Tab-separated table of N, CA and C in Angstrom:
chain	number	residue	atom	x	y	z
A	84	MET	N	27.280	124.337	-78.981
A	84	MET	CA	27.048	125.326	-79.956
A	84	MET	C	27.190	125.183	-81.447
A	85	ARG	N	28.598	124.645	-81.712
A	85	ARG	CA	29.016	124.776	-83.046
A	85	ARG	C	28.450	123.491	-83.387
A	86	PRO	N	28.578	122.326	-83.031
A	86	PRO	CA	28.125	121.232	-83.781
A	86	PRO	C	26.402	121.369	-83.990
A	87	LEU	N	25.421	121.942	-83.304
A	87	LEU	CA	24.417	122.479	-83.633
A	87	LEU	C	24.317	123.225	-84.699
A	88	LEU	N	24.856	124.253	-84.752
A	88	LEU	CA	25.191	125.494	-86.310
A	88	LEU	C	25.565	124.609	-87.401
A	89	ALA	N	26.359	123.455	-87.179
A	89	ALA	CA	27.127	122.841	-88.294
A	89	ALA	C	25.858	122.058	-88.620
A	90	LEU	N	24.968	121.444	-87.676
A	90	LEU	CA	23.856	120.343	-88.532
A	90	LEU	C	22.985	121.142	-89.093
A	91	LEU	N	22.813	122.540	-88.777
A	91	LEU	CA	21.592	123.445	-89.299
A	91	LEU	C	22.342	123.853	-90.573
A	92	PHE	N	23.053	124.002	-91.043
A	92	PHE	CA	23.760	124.390	-92.049
A	92	PHE	C	23.634	123.273	-92.905
A	93	THR	N	24.337	121.846	-92.605
A	93	THR	CA	23.786	120.703	-93.332
A	93	THR	C	22.483	120.608	-93.678
A	94	ALA	N	21.363	120.894	-93.082
A	94	ALA	CA	20.088	120.804	-93.422
A	94	ALA	C	19.533	122.076	-93.972
A	95	LEU	N	19.922	123.307	-94.506
A	95	LEU	CA	19.626	124.033	-95.180
A	95	LEU	C	19.134	123.475	-96.692
A	96	PRO	N	20.234	122.789	-97.637
A	96	PRO	CA	19.322	122.512	-98.725
A	96	PRO	C	18.187	121.780	-98.625
A	97	LEU	N	17.838	120.775	-97.704
A	97	LEU	CA	16.641	120.244	-97.599
A	97	LEU	C	15.173	121.028	-97.219
A	98	LEU	N	15.679	122.198	-96.558
A	98	LEU	CA	14.352	123.080	-96.365
A	98	LEU	C	14.478	124.106	-97.742
A	99	ALA	N	15.501	124.202	-98.371
A	99	ALA	CA	14.923	124.891	-99.961
A	99	ALA	C	14.477	123.681	-100.566
A	100	HIS	N	14.410	122.741	-100.359
A	100	HIS	CA	13.870	121.883	-101.809
A	100	HIS	C	12.438	121.785	-101.859
A	101	ALA	N	11.713	122.237	-102.894
A	101	ALA	CA	10.713	122.529	-103.302
A	101	ALA	C	9.510	121.382	-103.134
A	102	GLU	N	8.441	121.889	-102.557
A	102	GLU	CA	7.545	121.210	-102.055
A	102	GLU	C	6.039	121.175	-103.051
A	103	ALA	N	6.207	122.342	-103.943
A	103	ALA	CA	4.920	122.383	-104.516
A	103	ALA	C	5.250	122.602	-106.042
A	104	CYS	N	4.477	122.435	-107.025
A	104	CYS	CA	4.686	122.758	-108.240
A	104	CYS	C	3.721	123.589	-108.960
A	105	VAL	N	3.843	124.601	-109.851
A	105	VAL	CA	2.817	125.197	-110.403
A	105	VAL	C	2.844	124.794	-111.724
A	106	VAL	N	1.891	124.195	-112.378
A	106	VAL	CA	1.379	123.751	-113.537
A	106	VAL	C	0.678	124.481	-114.684
A	107	HIS	N	1.233	125.171	-115.702
A	107	HIS	CA	0.226	126.401	-116.623
A	107	HIS	C	0.334	125.304	-117.821
A	108	SER	N	-1.044	125.133	-118.105
A	108	SER	CA	-1.082	124.802	-119.623
A	108	SER	C	-1.965	125.497	-120.466
A	109	GLN	N	-1.452	125.645	-121.739
A	109	GLN	CA	-2.285	126.553	-122.738
A	109	GLN	C	-2.802	125.402	-123.800
A	110	GLY	N	-3.830	125.793	-124.037
A	110	GLY	CA	-3.713	124.956	-125.854
A	110	GLY	C	-4.941	125.964	-126.471
A	111	ASP	N	-5.650	125.833	-127.769
A	111	ASP	CA	-6.380	126.430	-128.721
A	111	ASP	C	-7.354	127.455	-127.810
A	112	ARG	N	-8.263	126.880	-126.804
A	112	ARG	CA	-9.048	127.776	-126.190
A	112	ARG	C	-9.060	127.572	-124.618
A	113	LEU	N	-7.878	126.969	-124.052
A	113	LEU	CA	-7.845	126.813	-123.101
A	113	LEU	C	-6.540	127.330	-122.171
A	114	ASP	N	-6.665	127.974	-120.961
A	114	ASP	CA	-5.196	128.272	-120.250
A	114	ASP	C	-6.143	127.769	-118.982
A	115	VAL	N	-5.167	127.316	-118.286
A	115	VAL	CA	-5.174	126.602	-116.796
A	115	VAL	C	-4.232	126.461	-116.277
A	116	LYS	N	-4.237	127.018	-115.112
A	116	LYS	CA	-3.169	127.195	-113.917
A	116	LYS	C	-3.433	126.692	-112.873
A	117	VAL	N	-2.807	125.658	-112.204
A	117	VAL	CA	-2.753	125.025	-110.800
A	117	VAL	C	-1.585	124.822	-109.906
A	118	CYS	N	-1.670	124.528	-108.798
A	118	CYS	CA	-0.574	124.750	-107.846
A	118	CYS	C	-0.979	123.171	-107.238
A	119	GLN	N	0.213	122.374	-107.424
A	119	GLN	CA	0.066	121.335	-106.245
A	119	GLN	C	0.655	121.264	-105.231
A	120	GLN	N	0.528	120.994	-103.896
A	120	GLN	CA	1.289	121.143	-102.830
A	120	GLN	C	1.612	119.784	-102.195
A	121	ASN	N	2.256	119.372	-102.292
A	121	ASN	CA	2.746	118.001	-101.984
A	121	ASN	C	2.704	118.013	-100.442
A	122	GLN	N	1.510	116.691	-99.636
A	122	GLN	CA	1.420	116.614	-98.449
A	122	GLN	C	2.053	115.228	-97.694
A	123	SER	N	2.078	114.087	-98.748
A	123	SER	CA	2.577	112.762	-98.423
A	123	SER	C	2.997	112.103	-99.619
A	124	ILE	N	3.233	112.699	-100.567
A	124	ILE	CA	3.448	111.869	-101.896
A	124	ILE	C	5.184	111.888	-101.843
A	125	PRO	N	5.653	110.579	-102.053
A	125	PRO	CA	7.215	110.538	-102.011
A	125	PRO	C	7.455	111.676	-103.159
A	126	PRO	N	8.823	112.338	-102.637
A	126	PRO	CA	9.302	113.282	-103.222
A	126	PRO	C	9.740	112.904	-104.880
A	127	GLN	N	10.209	112.113	-104.841
A	127	GLN	CA	10.458	111.951	-106.446
A	127	GLN	C	9.504	111.489	-107.223
A	128	LEU	N	8.492	110.715	-106.970
A	128	LEU	CA	7.397	110.694	-107.445
A	128	LEU	C	6.271	112.123	-107.563
A	129	PHE	N	6.500	112.971	-106.632
A	129	PHE	CA	5.799	113.773	-106.999
A	129	PHE	C	6.644	114.848	-108.220
A	130	ARG	N	7.948	114.730	-108.029
A	130	ARG	CA	8.674	115.395	-109.001
A	130	ARG	C	8.569	115.384	-110.289
A	131	ASP	N	8.614	113.697	-110.501
A	131	ASP	CA	8.741	113.084	-111.955
A	131	ASP	C	7.597	112.750	-112.378
A	132	GLY	N	6.679	112.663	-111.596
A	132	GLY	CA	5.415	111.949	-112.339
A	132	GLY	C	3.654	112.888	-112.016
A	133	PHE	N	3.831	113.724	-110.507
A	133	PHE	CA	2.510	114.675	-110.685
A	133	PHE	C	2.810	115.593	-110.815
A	134	CYS	N	4.103	116.092	-111.126
A	134	CYS	CA	4.273	117.643	-111.480
A	134	CYS	C	4.653	117.526	-113.125
A	135	GLN	N	4.814	116.180	-113.853
A	135	GLN	CA	5.009	116.256	-114.946
A	135	GLN	C	3.890	115.584	-116.114
A	136	PRO	N	2.658	117.054	-115.974
A	136	PRO	CA	1.507	116.204	-116.700
A	136	PRO	C	1.835	115.878	-118.328
A	137	GLN	N	1.374	115.196	-119.074
A	137	GLN	CA	1.465	114.743	-120.357
A	137	GLN	C	-0.180	115.178	-121.403
A	138	LEU	N	-0.189	116.393	-121.486
A	138	LEU	CA	-1.010	116.819	-122.015
A	138	LEU	C	-1.093	117.281	-123.644
A	139	LYS	N	-1.595	116.237	-124.577
A	139	LYS	CA	-1.610	116.621	-125.826
A	139	LYS	C	-2.238	117.563	-126.767
A	140	GLY	N	-1.492	117.992	-127.330
A	140	GLY	CA	-1.604	119.462	-128.216
A	140	GLY	C	-1.942	120.576	-126.953
A	141	GLN	N	-0.976	120.712	-126.022
A	141	GLN	CA	-1.061	121.938	-125.212
A	141	GLN	C	0.409	121.978	-124.681
A	142	LYS	N	0.858	123.515	-124.553
A	142	LYS	CA	1.881	123.758	-124.252
A	142	LYS	C	2.036	123.729	-122.502
A	143	VAL	N	2.710	123.139	-122.057
A	143	VAL	CA	2.677	122.909	-120.318
A	143	VAL	C	4.095	123.479	-119.927
A	144	GLU	N	4.264	124.183	-118.932
A	144	GLU	CA	4.880	124.834	-118.200
A	144	GLU	C	5.090	124.592	-116.765
A	145	VAL	N	6.184	123.870	-116.142
A	145	VAL	CA	6.140	123.422	-114.524
A	145	VAL	C	7.251	124.418	-113.942
A	146	GLU	N	6.782	125.229	-112.821
A	146	GLU	CA	7.876	125.456	-112.201
A	146	GLU	C	7.448	124.998	-110.375
A	147	PHE	N	8.737	124.657	-110.142
A	147	PHE	CA	8.895	123.821	-108.546
A	147	PHE	C	8.937	125.310	-107.762
A	148	VAL	N	8.265	125.208	-106.480
A	148	VAL	CA	8.398	126.228	-105.561
A	148	VAL	C	8.158	125.571	-104.239
A	149	ALA	N	8.405	126.346	-103.404
A	149	ALA	CA	8.569	126.058	-102.061
A	149	ALA	C	7.129	125.956	-101.221
A	150	GLN	N	6.268	126.645	-102.032
A	150	GLN	CA	4.614	126.370	-101.466
A	150	GLN	C	3.957	127.401	-102.619
A	151	CYS	N	2.849	127.213	-102.937
A	151	CYS	CA	1.981	127.480	-103.587
A	151	CYS	C	1.708	128.954	-103.708
A	152	PRO	N	1.948	129.656	-104.311
A	152	PRO	CA	1.417	131.171	-104.485
A	152	PRO	C	0.275	131.549	-103.993
A	153	GLY	N	-0.050	132.617	-103.538
A	153	GLY	CA	-1.525	133.227	-103.171
A	153	GLY	C	-2.040	133.417	-104.411
A	154	GLY	N	-3.363	134.109	-104.293
A	154	GLY	CA	-4.286	134.717	-105.773
A	154	GLY	C	-5.020	133.238	-106.001
A	155	SER	N	-5.120	132.511	-105.856
A	155	SER	CA	-5.891	131.452	-106.099
A	155	SER	C	-7.297	131.498	-105.820
A	156	PHE	N	-8.432	131.181	-106.341
A	156	PHE	CA	-9.631	131.353	-106.065
A	156	PHE	C	-10.160	130.329	-105.157
A	157	GLY	N	-9.624	129.226	-105.122
A	157	GLY	CA	-9.852	128.019	-104.357
A	157	GLY	C	-9.164	126.826	-104.088
A	158	VAL	N	-9.040	125.829	-102.951
A	158	VAL	CA	-7.949	124.870	-102.682
A	158	VAL	C	-8.850	123.715	-102.473
A	159	CYS	N	-8.467	122.764	-103.229
A	159	CYS	CA	-8.927	121.202	-102.540
A	159	CYS	C	-7.943	120.932	-101.466
A	160	ARG	N	-7.909	120.893	-100.124
A	160	ARG	CA	-7.315	120.605	-99.559
A	160	ARG	C	-7.700	119.050	-98.616
A	161	ASN	N	-6.068	118.355	-98.971
A	161	ASN	CA	-5.843	116.967	-98.487
A	161	ASN	C	-6.593	116.338	-99.448
A	162	ALA	N	-6.681	116.538	-100.513
A	162	ALA	CA	-6.986	115.795	-101.930
A	162	ALA	C	-6.225	114.302	-102.196
A	163	GLN	N	-6.964	113.420	-102.096
A	163	GLN	CA	-6.314	111.849	-102.024
A	163	GLN	C	-6.003	111.725	-103.559
A	164	VAL	N	-4.940	111.066	-103.865
A	164	VAL	CA	-4.809	110.670	-105.177
A	164	VAL	C	-5.225	109.544	-105.496
A	165	SER	N	-5.971	109.545	-106.702
A	165	SER	CA	-6.561	108.542	-107.147
A	165	SER	C	-6.477	106.993	-106.596
A	166	ASN	N	-7.069	106.526	-105.299
A	166	ASN	CA	-7.476	105.564	-104.664
A	166	ASN	C	-5.880	105.188	-104.153
A	167	LEU	N	-5.046	106.018	-104.079
A	167	LEU	CA	-3.639	105.685	-103.336
A	167	LEU	C	-3.755	106.441	-101.832
A	168	PRO	N	-2.762	105.976	-101.064
A	168	PRO	CA	-2.697	107.000	-99.850
A	168	PRO	C	-2.472	108.326	-99.925
A	169	TYR	N	-1.781	108.510	-100.947
A	169	TYR	CA	-1.423	110.154	-100.999
A	169	TYR	C	-1.903	110.891	-101.204
A	170	ARG	N	-1.748	112.330	-100.472
A	170	ARG	CA	-2.402	113.378	-100.439
A	170	ARG	C	-1.899	114.772	-100.851
A	171	GLN	N	-2.526	115.541	-101.329
A	171	GLN	CA	-1.778	116.798	-101.720
A	171	GLN	C	-3.438	118.260	-101.760
A	172	ASP	N	-2.690	119.129	-101.466
A	172	ASP	CA	-3.608	120.460	-101.848
A	172	ASP	C	-3.395	121.000	-102.743
A	173	ILE	N	-4.500	121.446	-103.610
A	173	ILE	CA	-4.515	121.541	-105.114
A	173	ILE	C	-5.292	123.027	-105.271
A	174	HIS	N	-4.096	124.101	-105.499
A	174	HIS	CA	-4.973	125.471	-105.652
A	174	HIS	C	-4.847	125.777	-106.986
A	175	TYR	N	-6.246	126.422	-107.513
A	175	TYR	CA	-6.632	126.937	-108.653
A	175	TYR	C	-6.968	128.199	-108.879
A	176	TYR	N	-6.332	128.531	-110.108
A	176	TYR	CA	-5.847	129.998	-110.160
A	176	TYR	C	-7.158	130.409	-111.720
A	177	GLY	N	-7.377	131.615	-112.095
A	177	GLY	CA	-7.961	131.555	-113.220
A	177	GLY	C	-9.209	132.185	-112.920
A	178	VAL	N	-10.340	131.302	-113.390
A	178	VAL	CA	-11.701	131.764	-113.759
A	178	VAL	C	-12.435	130.979	-112.122
A	179	ALA	N	-12.814	132.038	-111.685
A	179	ALA	CA	-13.380	131.703	-110.320
A	179	ALA	C	-14.773	131.085	-110.433
A	180	SER	N	-15.560	131.067	-111.338
A	180	SER	CA	-16.576	130.200	-111.643
A	180	SER	C	-16.611	129.141	-111.863
A	181	ASP	N	-15.171	128.565	-112.206
A	181	ASP	CA	-14.959	127.036	-112.436
A	181	ASP	C	-15.137	126.193	-111.211
A	182	ALA	N	-15.344	126.890	-110.062
A	182	ALA	CA	-15.357	126.460	-108.659
A	182	ALA	C	-16.825	125.659	-108.622
A	183	ASN	N	-17.917	125.963	-109.494
A	183	ASN	CA	-18.770	125.153	-109.554
A	183	ASN	C	-18.756	123.384	-110.162
A	184	TYR	N	-17.767	123.429	-110.690
A	184	TYR	CA	-17.181	122.183	-111.277
A	184	TYR	C	-15.865	121.775	-110.398
A	185	LEU	N	-15.312	122.306	-109.972
A	185	LEU	CA	-14.014	121.894	-109.097
A	185	LEU	C	-14.541	121.696	-107.504
A	186	LYS	N	-15.399	122.498	-107.129
A	186	LYS	CA	-15.916	121.786	-105.537
A	186	LYS	C	-16.299	120.390	-105.684
A	187	PRO	N	-17.337	120.003	-106.161
A	187	PRO	CA	-17.857	118.522	-106.354
A	187	PRO	C	-16.760	118.111	-106.638
A	188	TYR	N	-16.147	118.186	-107.555
A	188	TYR	CA	-14.966	117.025	-107.913
A	188	TYR	C	-14.097	116.853	-106.527
A	189	CYS	N	-13.664	117.943	-106.105
A	189	CYS	CA	-12.716	117.946	-104.883
A	189	CYS	C	-13.563	117.163	-103.651
A	190	GLU	N	-14.913	117.321	-103.342
A	190	GLU	CA	-15.193	116.776	-102.426
A	190	GLU	C	-15.586	115.277	-102.490
A	191	ARG	N	-16.198	114.833	-103.522
A	191	ARG	CA	-16.844	113.454	-104.263
A	191	ARG	C	-15.723	112.425	-104.299
A	192	GLN	N	-14.871	113.130	-105.678
A	192	GLN	CA	-13.814	112.091	-106.212
A	192	GLN	C	-12.410	112.054	-105.117
A	193	SER	N	-12.023	113.332	-105.254
A	193	SER	CA	-10.574	113.550	-104.144
A	193	SER	C	-10.945	113.370	-102.741
A	194	LYS	N	-12.058	113.078	-102.249
A	194	LYS	CA	-12.363	113.234	-100.623
A	194	LYS	C	-11.618	114.486	-99.958
A	195	GLY	N	-11.352	115.345	-100.256
A	195	GLY	CA	-10.654	116.514	-100.110
A	195	GLY	C	-12.068	117.805	-99.406
A	196	VAL	N	-11.616	119.117	-99.167
A	196	VAL	CA	-12.300	119.776	-98.487
A	196	VAL	C	-11.605	121.193	-99.562
A	197	TRP	N	-12.875	121.602	-99.620
A	197	TRP	CA	-12.844	122.752	-100.988
A	197	TRP	C	-13.061	124.266	-99.814
A	198	MET	N	-12.026	124.858	-100.097
A	198	MET	CA	-11.905	126.207	-99.267
A	198	MET	C	-11.920	127.321	-100.471
A	199	ALA	N	-12.953	128.159	-100.781
A	199	ALA	CA	-12.955	129.183	-101.353
A	199	ALA	C	-12.190	130.176	-100.844
A	200	ARG	N	-11.682	130.915	-101.671
A	200	ARG	CA	-11.146	132.241	-101.042
A	200	ARG	C	-11.513	133.639	-101.375
């Protein structure tokens, strides 16, 4: 029993590792908040690349979380990353009418499944 507990305690830091990032960008007339939930992107690439957008002229804040928070108006599940084998779920927050543009993009470009909330 003790070896099992020791193994469990050594694995706790892995369980606390963030698997999602909330990206909030603001510009002159733009305020966008999305959360990317990693499915198969290598962890270092996810943290250092996918969760670090370079958006010229915009203030960008990134927060790493264990999972995406509730309150999104839609999710693109199992979205494929630009002709790569990587997958992620993308949660969208803000203006629900944006789903008119995001749903077709999710299904056609990202080959994902749109889930309205």
